[in-house]
Short mmCIF file of C-alpha atoms and ligand atoms in Angstrom, two decimals:
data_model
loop_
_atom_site.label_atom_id
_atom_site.label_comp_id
_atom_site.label_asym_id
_atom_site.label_seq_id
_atom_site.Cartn_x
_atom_site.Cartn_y
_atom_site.Cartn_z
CA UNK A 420 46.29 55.65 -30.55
CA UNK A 421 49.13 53.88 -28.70
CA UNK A 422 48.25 51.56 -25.88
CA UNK A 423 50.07 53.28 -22.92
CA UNK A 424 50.13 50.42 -19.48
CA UNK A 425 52.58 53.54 -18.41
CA UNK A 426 52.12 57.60 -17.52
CA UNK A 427 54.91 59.50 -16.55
CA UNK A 428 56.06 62.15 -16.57
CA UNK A 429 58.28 64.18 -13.68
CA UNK A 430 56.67 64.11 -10.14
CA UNK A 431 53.70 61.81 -11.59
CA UNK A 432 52.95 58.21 -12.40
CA UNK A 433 49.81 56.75 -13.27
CA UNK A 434 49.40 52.82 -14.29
CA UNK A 435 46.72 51.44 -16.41
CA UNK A 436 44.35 48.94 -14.00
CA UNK A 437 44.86 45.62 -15.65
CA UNK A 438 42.22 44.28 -13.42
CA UNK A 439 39.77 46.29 -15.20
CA UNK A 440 40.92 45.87 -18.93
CA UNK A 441 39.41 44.81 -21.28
CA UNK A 442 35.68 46.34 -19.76
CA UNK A 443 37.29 49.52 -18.77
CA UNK A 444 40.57 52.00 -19.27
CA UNK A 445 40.88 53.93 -15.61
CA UNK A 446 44.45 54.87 -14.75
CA UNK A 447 45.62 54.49 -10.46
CA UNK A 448 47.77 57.16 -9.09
CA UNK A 449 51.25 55.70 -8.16
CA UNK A 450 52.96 58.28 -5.52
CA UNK A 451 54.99 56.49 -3.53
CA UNK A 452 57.47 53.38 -3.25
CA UNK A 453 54.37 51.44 -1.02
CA UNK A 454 51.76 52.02 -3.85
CA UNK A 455 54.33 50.74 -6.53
CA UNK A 456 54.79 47.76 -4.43
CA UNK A 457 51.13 47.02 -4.49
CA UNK A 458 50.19 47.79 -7.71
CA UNK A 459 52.70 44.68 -8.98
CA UNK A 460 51.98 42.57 -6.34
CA UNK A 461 47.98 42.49 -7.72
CA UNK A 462 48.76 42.58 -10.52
CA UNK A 463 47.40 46.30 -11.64
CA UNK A 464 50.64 46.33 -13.70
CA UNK A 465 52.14 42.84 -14.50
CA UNK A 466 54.97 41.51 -17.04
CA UNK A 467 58.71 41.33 -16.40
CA UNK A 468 59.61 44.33 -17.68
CA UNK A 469 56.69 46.70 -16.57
CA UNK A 470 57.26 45.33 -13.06
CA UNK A 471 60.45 47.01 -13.53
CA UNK A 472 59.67 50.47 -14.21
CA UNK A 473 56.78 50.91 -12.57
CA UNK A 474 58.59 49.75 -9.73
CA UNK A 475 61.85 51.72 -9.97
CA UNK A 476 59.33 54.97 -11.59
CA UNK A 477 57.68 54.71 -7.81
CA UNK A 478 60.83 55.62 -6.50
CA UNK A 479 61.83 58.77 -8.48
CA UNK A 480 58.06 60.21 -8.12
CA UNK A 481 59.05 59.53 -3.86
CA UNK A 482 62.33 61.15 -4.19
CA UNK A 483 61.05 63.65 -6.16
CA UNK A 484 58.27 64.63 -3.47
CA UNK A 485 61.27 64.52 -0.76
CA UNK A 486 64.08 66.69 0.40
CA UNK A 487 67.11 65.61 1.09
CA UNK A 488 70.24 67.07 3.09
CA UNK A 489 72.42 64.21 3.91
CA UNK A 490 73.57 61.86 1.19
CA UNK A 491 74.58 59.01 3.69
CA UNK A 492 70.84 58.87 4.69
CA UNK A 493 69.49 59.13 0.65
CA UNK A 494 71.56 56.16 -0.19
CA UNK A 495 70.22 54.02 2.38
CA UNK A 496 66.78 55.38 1.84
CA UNK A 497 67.25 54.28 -1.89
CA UNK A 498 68.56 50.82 -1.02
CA UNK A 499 65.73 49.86 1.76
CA UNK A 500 63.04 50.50 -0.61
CA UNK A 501 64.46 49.40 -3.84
CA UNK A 502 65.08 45.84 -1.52
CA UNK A 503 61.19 46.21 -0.73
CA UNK A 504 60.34 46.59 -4.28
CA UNK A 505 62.29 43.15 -5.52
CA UNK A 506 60.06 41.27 -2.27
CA UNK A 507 56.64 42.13 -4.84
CA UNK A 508 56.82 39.23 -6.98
CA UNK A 509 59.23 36.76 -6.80
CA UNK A 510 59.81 35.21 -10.21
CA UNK A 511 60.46 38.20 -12.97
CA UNK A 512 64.16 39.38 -12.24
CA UNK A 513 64.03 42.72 -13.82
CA UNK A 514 63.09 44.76 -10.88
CA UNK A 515 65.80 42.53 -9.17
CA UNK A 516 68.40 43.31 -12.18
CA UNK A 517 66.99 47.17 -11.78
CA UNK A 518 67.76 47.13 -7.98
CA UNK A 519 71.19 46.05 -8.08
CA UNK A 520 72.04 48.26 -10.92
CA UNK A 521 70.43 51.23 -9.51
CA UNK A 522 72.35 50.61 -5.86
CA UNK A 523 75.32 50.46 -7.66
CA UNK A 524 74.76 53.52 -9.32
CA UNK A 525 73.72 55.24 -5.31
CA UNK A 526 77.36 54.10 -4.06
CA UNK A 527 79.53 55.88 -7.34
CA UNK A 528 77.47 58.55 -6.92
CA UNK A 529 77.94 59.01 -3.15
CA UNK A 530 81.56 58.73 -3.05
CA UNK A 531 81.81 60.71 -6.06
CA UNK A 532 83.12 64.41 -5.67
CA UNK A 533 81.35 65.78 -8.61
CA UNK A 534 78.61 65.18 -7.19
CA UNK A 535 77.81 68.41 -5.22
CA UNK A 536 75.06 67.37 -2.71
CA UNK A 537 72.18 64.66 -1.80
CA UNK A 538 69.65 67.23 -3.77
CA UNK A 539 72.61 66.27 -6.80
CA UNK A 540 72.72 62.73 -6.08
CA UNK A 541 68.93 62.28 -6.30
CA UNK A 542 68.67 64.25 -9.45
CA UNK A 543 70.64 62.02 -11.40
CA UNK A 544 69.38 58.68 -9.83
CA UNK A 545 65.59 60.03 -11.02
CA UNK A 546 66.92 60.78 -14.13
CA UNK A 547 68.25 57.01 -14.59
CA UNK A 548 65.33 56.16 -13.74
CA UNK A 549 63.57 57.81 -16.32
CA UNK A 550 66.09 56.96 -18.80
CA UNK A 551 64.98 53.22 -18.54
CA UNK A 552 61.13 53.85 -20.22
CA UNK A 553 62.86 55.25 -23.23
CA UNK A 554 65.47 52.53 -23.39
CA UNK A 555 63.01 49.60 -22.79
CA UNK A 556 60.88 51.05 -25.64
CA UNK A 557 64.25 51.12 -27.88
CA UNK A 558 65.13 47.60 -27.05
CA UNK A 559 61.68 46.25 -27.86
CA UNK A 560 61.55 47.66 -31.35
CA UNK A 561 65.49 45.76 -31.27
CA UNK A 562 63.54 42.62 -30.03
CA UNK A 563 61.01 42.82 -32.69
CA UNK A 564 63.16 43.48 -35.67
CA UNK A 565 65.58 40.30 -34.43
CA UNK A 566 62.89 38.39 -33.53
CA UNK A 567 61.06 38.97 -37.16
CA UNK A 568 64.21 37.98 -39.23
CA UNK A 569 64.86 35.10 -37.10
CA UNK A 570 61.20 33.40 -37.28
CA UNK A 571 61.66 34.81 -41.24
CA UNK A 572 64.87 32.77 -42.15
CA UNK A 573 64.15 29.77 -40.49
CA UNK A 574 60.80 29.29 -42.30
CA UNK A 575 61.23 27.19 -45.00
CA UNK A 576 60.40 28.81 -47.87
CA UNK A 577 62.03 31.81 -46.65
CA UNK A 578 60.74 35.55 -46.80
CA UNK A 579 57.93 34.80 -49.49
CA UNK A 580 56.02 33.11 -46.74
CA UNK A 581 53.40 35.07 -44.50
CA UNK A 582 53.78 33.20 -41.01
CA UNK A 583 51.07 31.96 -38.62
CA UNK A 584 52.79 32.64 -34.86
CA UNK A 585 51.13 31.41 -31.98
CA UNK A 586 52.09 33.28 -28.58
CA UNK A 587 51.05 33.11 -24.58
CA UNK A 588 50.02 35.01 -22.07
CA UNK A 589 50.70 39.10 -22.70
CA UNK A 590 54.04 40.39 -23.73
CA UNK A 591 52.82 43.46 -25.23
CA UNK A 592 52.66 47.53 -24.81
CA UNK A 593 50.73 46.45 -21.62
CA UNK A 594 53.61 44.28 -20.23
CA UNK A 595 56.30 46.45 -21.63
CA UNK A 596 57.41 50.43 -21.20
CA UNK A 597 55.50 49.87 -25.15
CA UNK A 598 55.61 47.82 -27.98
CA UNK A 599 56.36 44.48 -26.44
CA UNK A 600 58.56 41.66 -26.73
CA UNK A 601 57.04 39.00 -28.13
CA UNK A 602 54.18 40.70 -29.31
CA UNK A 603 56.70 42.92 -30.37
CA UNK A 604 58.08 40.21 -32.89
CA UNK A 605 54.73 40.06 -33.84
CA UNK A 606 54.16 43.68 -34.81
CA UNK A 607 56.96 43.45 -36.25
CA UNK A 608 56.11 40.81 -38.36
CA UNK A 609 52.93 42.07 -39.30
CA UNK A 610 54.67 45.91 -40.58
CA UNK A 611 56.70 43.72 -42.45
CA UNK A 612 53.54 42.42 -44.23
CA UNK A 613 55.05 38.90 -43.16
CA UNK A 614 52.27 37.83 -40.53
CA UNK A 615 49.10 35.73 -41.67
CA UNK A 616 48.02 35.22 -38.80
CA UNK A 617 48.79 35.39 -34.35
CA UNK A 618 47.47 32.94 -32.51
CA UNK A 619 46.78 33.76 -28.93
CA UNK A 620 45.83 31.75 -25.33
CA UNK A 621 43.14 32.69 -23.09
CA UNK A 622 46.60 31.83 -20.33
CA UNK A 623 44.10 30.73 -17.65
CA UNK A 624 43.70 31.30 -14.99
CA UNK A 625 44.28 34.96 -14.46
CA UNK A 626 43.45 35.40 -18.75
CA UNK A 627 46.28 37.50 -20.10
CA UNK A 628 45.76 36.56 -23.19
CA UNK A 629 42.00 36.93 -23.49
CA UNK A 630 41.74 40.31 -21.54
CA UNK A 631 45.26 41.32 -22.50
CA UNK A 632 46.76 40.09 -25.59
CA UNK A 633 43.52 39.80 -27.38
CA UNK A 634 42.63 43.70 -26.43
CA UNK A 635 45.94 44.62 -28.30
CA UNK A 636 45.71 42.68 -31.32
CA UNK A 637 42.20 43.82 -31.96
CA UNK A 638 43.07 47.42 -31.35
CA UNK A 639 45.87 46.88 -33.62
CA UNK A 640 43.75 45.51 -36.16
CA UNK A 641 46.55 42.76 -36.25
CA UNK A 642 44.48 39.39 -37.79
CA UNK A 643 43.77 37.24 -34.92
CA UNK A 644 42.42 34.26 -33.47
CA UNK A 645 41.97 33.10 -29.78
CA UNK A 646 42.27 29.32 -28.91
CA UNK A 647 41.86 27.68 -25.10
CA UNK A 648 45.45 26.66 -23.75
CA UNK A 649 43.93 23.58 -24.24
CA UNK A 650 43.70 23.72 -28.28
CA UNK A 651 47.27 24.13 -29.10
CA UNK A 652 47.76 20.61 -29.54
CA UNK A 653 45.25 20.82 -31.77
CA UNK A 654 46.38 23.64 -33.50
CA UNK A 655 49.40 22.78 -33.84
CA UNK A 656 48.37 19.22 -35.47
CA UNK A 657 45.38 20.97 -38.12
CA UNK A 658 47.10 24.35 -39.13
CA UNK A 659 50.33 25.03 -40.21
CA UNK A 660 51.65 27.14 -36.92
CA UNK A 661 54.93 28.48 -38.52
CA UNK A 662 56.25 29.06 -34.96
CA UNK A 663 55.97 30.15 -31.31
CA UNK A 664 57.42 32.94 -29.44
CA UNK A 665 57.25 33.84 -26.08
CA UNK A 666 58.09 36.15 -23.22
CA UNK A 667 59.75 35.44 -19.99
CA UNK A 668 59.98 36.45 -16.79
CA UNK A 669 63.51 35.01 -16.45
CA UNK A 670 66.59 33.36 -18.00
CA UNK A 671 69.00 30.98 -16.11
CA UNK A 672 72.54 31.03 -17.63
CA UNK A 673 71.75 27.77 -19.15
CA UNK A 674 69.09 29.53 -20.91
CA UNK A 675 65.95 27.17 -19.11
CA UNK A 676 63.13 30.13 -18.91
CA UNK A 677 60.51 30.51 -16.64
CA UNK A 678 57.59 31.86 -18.39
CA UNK A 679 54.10 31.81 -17.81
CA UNK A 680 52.45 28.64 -16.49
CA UNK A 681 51.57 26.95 -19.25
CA UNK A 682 54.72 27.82 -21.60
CA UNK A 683 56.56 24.79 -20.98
CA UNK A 684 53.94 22.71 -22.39
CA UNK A 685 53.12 24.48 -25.33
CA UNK A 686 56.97 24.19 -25.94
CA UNK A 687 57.18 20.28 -25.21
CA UNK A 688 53.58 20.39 -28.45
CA UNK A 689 56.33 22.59 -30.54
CA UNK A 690 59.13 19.60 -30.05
CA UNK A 691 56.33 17.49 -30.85
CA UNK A 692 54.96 18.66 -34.04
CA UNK A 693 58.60 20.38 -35.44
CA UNK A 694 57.53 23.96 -34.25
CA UNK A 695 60.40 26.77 -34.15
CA UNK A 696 59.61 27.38 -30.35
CA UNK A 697 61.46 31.30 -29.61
CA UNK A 698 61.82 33.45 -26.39
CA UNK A 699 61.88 36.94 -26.73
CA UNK A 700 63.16 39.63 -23.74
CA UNK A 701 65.71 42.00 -23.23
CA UNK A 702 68.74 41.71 -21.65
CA UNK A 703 67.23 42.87 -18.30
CA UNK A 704 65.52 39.33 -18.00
CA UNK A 705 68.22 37.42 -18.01
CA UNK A 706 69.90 36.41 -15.10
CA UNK A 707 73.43 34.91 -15.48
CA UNK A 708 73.36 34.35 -11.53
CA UNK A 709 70.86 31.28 -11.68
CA UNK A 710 72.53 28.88 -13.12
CA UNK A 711 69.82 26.75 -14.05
CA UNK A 712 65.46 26.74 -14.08
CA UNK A 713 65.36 24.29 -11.03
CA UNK A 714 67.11 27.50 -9.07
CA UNK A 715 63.98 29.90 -10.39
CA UNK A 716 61.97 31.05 -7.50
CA UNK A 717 58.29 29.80 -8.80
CA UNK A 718 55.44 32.23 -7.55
CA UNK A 719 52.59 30.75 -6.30
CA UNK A 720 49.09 32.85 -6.64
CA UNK A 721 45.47 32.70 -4.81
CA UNK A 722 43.22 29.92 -5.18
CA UNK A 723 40.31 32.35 -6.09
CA UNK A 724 42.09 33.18 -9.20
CA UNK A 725 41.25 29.67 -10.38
CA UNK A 726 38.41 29.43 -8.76
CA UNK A 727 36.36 32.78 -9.68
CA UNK A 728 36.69 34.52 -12.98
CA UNK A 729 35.40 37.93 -12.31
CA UNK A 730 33.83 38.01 -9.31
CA UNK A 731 31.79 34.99 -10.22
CA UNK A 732 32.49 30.80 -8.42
CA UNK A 733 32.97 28.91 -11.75
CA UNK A 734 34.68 25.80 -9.34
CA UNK A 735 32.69 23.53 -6.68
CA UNK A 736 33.16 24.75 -3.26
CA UNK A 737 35.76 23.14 -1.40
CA UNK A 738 38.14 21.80 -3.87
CA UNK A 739 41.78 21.94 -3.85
CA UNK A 740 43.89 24.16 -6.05
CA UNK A 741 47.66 23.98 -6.93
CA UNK A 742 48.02 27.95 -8.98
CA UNK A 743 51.87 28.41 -9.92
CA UNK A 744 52.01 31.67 -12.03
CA UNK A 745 55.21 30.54 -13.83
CA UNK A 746 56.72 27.06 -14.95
CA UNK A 747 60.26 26.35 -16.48
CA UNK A 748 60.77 25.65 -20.16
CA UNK A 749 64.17 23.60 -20.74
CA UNK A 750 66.47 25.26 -23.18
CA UNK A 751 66.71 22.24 -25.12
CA UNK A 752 63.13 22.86 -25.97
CA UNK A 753 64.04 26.47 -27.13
CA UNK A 754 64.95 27.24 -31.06
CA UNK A 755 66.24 30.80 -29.94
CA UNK A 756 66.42 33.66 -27.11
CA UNK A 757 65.91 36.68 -29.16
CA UNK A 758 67.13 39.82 -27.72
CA UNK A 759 67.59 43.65 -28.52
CA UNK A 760 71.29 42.58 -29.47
CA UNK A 761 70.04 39.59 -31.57
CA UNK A 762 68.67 35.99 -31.91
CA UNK A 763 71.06 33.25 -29.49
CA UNK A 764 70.13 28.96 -29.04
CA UNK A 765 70.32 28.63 -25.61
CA UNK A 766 73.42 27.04 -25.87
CA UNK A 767 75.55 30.59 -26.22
CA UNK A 768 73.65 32.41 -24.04
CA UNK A 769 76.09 32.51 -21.06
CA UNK A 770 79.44 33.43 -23.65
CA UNK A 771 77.14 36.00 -25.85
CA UNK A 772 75.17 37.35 -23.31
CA UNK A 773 77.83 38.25 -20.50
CA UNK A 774 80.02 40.39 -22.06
CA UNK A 775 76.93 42.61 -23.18
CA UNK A 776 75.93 43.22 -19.89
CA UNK A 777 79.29 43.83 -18.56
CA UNK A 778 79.10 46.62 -21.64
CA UNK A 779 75.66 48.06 -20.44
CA UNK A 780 76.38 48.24 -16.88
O1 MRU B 266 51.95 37.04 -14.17
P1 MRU B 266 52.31 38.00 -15.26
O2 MRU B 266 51.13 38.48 -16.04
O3 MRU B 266 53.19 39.14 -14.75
O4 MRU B 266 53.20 37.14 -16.26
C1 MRU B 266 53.70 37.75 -17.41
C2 MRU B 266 54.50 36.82 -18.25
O5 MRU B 266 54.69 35.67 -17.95
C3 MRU B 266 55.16 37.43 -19.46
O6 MRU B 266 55.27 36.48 -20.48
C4 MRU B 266 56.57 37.92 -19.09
O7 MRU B 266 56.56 38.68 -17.92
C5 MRU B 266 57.18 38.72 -20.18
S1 MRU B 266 56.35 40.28 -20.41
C6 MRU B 266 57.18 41.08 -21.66
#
């Protein structure tokens, strides 16, 4: 059974509460724009790319519910909320990437002639829309193959060697239309009979990697072991980690990547010990407006999710918290950005990367 953070199918959307996982599996309703909004900003469905659809899946399950006789008032309908949608969380830039994309797609399609009517002109919106689950699926299973070859080749003694990977937070089918990113590269490493081993983080404070990443490998029977986010040093120094690969929530031209909090340190350990450190996302989270990290919108959460773990005070009353969700790894600290189109150093990212989005746009 596949691990679905996504149900859709036409008129109706249904999320998988990530609150609840790993204790229980209950799915939340999604019918409008205003509950898509919510469910990302707490976190009910989280990761760059899942941000992304469930957000922009919100809209075609309002549109389709809707009936619409003017086109003029459709397209500015579709721009108002897909602006309200990119205001849910700040740092990922798919839904951002999705929005303009999408509103570019509302102004052809309005001053195109084919296009009989504003019942026409929503149809084929929802069903871009819906064509973005099957491609993010397609370009993780990309991701992963790239992503397996690359860690593969630059392991020393090349493809006889079953690797150890460490990763952070959750990349996964949770995080991900399915499959994942850089758990993808893992999956993908383990069909290949090439993993020995994933590491994964607890990712405190809000536990990604514990509730999330954890739940998948085990119900993947994928050989596993937790560590603290504090152990990776020590990893790092007393096994043989063959390499790291993470997600991210977004990509400056420059290639800097903001990622997790706690991914920029587990990067500067990788330096450190001589650790292939990779990032692994589609094209869709990387933003070739921003030209550097120190231009990345950092999102910071509640207190309470450093505080309380489940309910329960684990902190003394009355003490200060600083809780960024995200922090910027350099690109010199990067081996590779591994995408569906293939493994780049950060250092080609802009000349590589632009004229494949000028392709799929
Ligand atoms: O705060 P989250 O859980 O949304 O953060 C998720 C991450 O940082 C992921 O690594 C990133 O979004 C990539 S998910 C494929």
């Amino acid at each position: 059974m596949t691990l679905r953070a996504i149900k859709y199918e036409s008129g109706k959307l249904e999320i998988l509460d990530q609150l609840l996982l790993p204790r229980e599996s209950v799915y939340v309703r999604v019918t409008r724009v205003k509950d898509g909004w919510e469910v990302i900003h707490n976190m009910q469905v989280r990761g760059a790319p899942a941000i992304a659809i469930v957000g922009c899946l919100s809209l075609a399950v309002e549109l389709q519910g809707m009936a619409y006789d003017d086109k003029s008032r459709l397209r500015q309908e579709i721009e108002g909320k897909l602006n309200y949608l990119c205001s849910a969380r700040p740092t990922a830039v798919n839904m951002k990437i999705a929005a303009e994309e999408l509103t570019a797609e509302t102004n052809g399609l309005f001053s195109d002639d084919t296009v009989s009517d504003a019942e026409d002109m929503k149809a084929r919106i929802i069903r871009s829309i819906e064509a973005m689950l099957e491609k993010d699926i397609s370009d993780n299973r990309a991701i992963g193959d790239h992503g397996a070859q690359a860690m593969l080749s630059h392991t020393k003694s090349g493809s006889t060697t079953k690797l150890r990977v460490l990763t952070h937070c959750n990349t996964g089918s949770l995080a991900t239309a399915g499959y994942g990113t850089a758990l993808g590269v893992i999956r993908s490493l383990f069909a290949l009979g090439k993993l020995e081993k994933a590491y994964c983080t607890e990712t405190r404070p809000y536990n990604q990697g514990a509730r999330l990443t954890a739940y998948e490998l085990v119900h993947e029977k994928i050989p596993s072991t937790m560590v603290c986010d504090s152990a990776v040093c020590a990893l790092m120094r007393s096994k043989t980690i063959n390499g790291v690969v993470v997600g991210a929530d977004r990509i400056a031209a420059n290639g800097d990547t903001a990622n997790k909090i706690g991914t920029y340190q587990i990067a500067v350990l990788a330096k450190y010990h001589g650790v292939p450190f990779y990032v692994a996302a589609p094209l869709t989270s990387i933003d070739l407006d921003t030209p550097n990290g120190d231009r990345i919108v950092i999102e910071e959460r509640p207190a309470t999710e450093m505080t309380h773990i489940g309910g329960q005070q684990i902190a003394a009353s009355g003490i200060n918290c600083w809780n960024p969700a995200f922090d910027v790894t350099p690109a010199d600290l990067i081996t590779a950005i591994i995408t569906e189109h293939g493994a780049f150093p950060p250092a080609e990212l802009s000349s590589k990367i632009a004229p494949l989005k000028s392709k799929t746009s």
